[in-house]
C-alpha angles and dihedrals in degrees: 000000000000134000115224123214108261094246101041114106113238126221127216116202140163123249118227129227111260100259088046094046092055101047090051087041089053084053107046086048095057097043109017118105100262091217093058100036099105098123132068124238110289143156104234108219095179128018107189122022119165111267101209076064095061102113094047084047094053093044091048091049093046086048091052100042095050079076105034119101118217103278117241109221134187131213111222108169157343099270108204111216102183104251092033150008139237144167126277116220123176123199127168086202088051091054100048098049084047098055080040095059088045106049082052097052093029096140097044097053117099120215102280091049095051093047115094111283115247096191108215136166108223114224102171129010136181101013123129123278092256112053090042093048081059098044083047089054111042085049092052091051090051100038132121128171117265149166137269144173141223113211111163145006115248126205114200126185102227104214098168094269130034110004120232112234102231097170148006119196104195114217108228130249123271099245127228 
C-alpha cells in the first residue's frame, strides 16, 4: 500500500470487470488524446477527497467492501460531453454505496462530490466539438445495451498529471 502526500486530492473509482475494462480501454486508446491516456477505463465516484484524510479513508473503504458485493451496471447509452464521449451505466447498487460514501465524508466533499452521481466511462476528453459530436454519433449509431461489472474500489493521489494508484479494495463474490 502506498502512502499519498497530505495535500494531494485523492480519487475514488470503480474497477471494471476484465471484458468491460478492455472494450472501454480499445477505445480510449483509438480516440483518447494520447498525451493525456495514462489512465485505464474507470467510473470516478469521487473526484476530490481530502488527502490528509487518506488513512481514515482507506479504513472506512476496507470496512465497507468486506460487505459489497460485486455491482452489476448497466451500460445504457453513448453520453455526448462537448468536447468528448463517454459511456452512460446505471446501477442501483452503484447509487446506494455512492449516497452512502457521501453522507459519511459530507464536510470534506467539494461541489462537484455532494451533487447526484451520473456514472459515466470517458472515452475521449478534451478534444475539440467537433471531432467528439462525430465519434458521438457514429457510437450511438452503433450502440446496444450491454452489461458491466464493478469489481473494486480504486484510491488514486491527484498530482495535476498521471495519478499514483495507493490502494485497491476488491468487492466479494456473490456466492452460490
Amino acid at each position: 500500500m502506498q502512502t499519498p502526500t497530505p495535500d494531494a486530492p485523492l480519487i475514488l473509482t470503480l474497477e471494471l470487470d476484465e471484458k468491460s475494462a478492455a472494450f472501454f480501454n480499445e477505445l480510449r486508446r483509438q480516440h483518447f488524446p494520447r498525451e493525456r491516456n495514462y489512465l485505464d477505463a474507470h467510473l470516478t465516484l469521487f473526484h476530490h477527497l481530502p488527502g490528509h484524510r487518506f488513512s481514515e479513508i482507506s479504513e472506512a473503504l476496507a470496512l465497507r467492501c468486506r460487505a459489497q458485493p460485486i455491482i452489476a451496471l448497466a451500460v445504457t447509452g453513448v453520453q455526448f460531453l462537448g468536447r468528448g464521449v463517454a459511456y452512460a451505466l446505471d446501477s442501483h447498487e452503484l447509487q446506494q454505496l455512492h449516497q452512502e460514501l457521501q453522507a459519511q465524508w459530507l464536510p470534506d466533499l467539494t461541489p462537484q462530490d455532494q451533487q447526484k452521481r451520473r456514472p459515466h466511462v470517458t472515452i475521449q476528453n478534451k478534444v475539440a466539438p467537433e471531432v467528439a459530436r462525430l465519434l458521438y454519433q457514429q457510437l450511438t449509431a452503433e450502440f446496444a445495451p450491454f452489461e458491466a461489472l464493478g469489481t473494486a474500489l480504486q484510491l488514486w493521489e491527484y498530482r495535476g498529471g498521471p495519478w499514483k494508484a495507493l490502494r485497491r479494495f476488491p468487492l466479494q463474490e456473490l456466492e452460490n
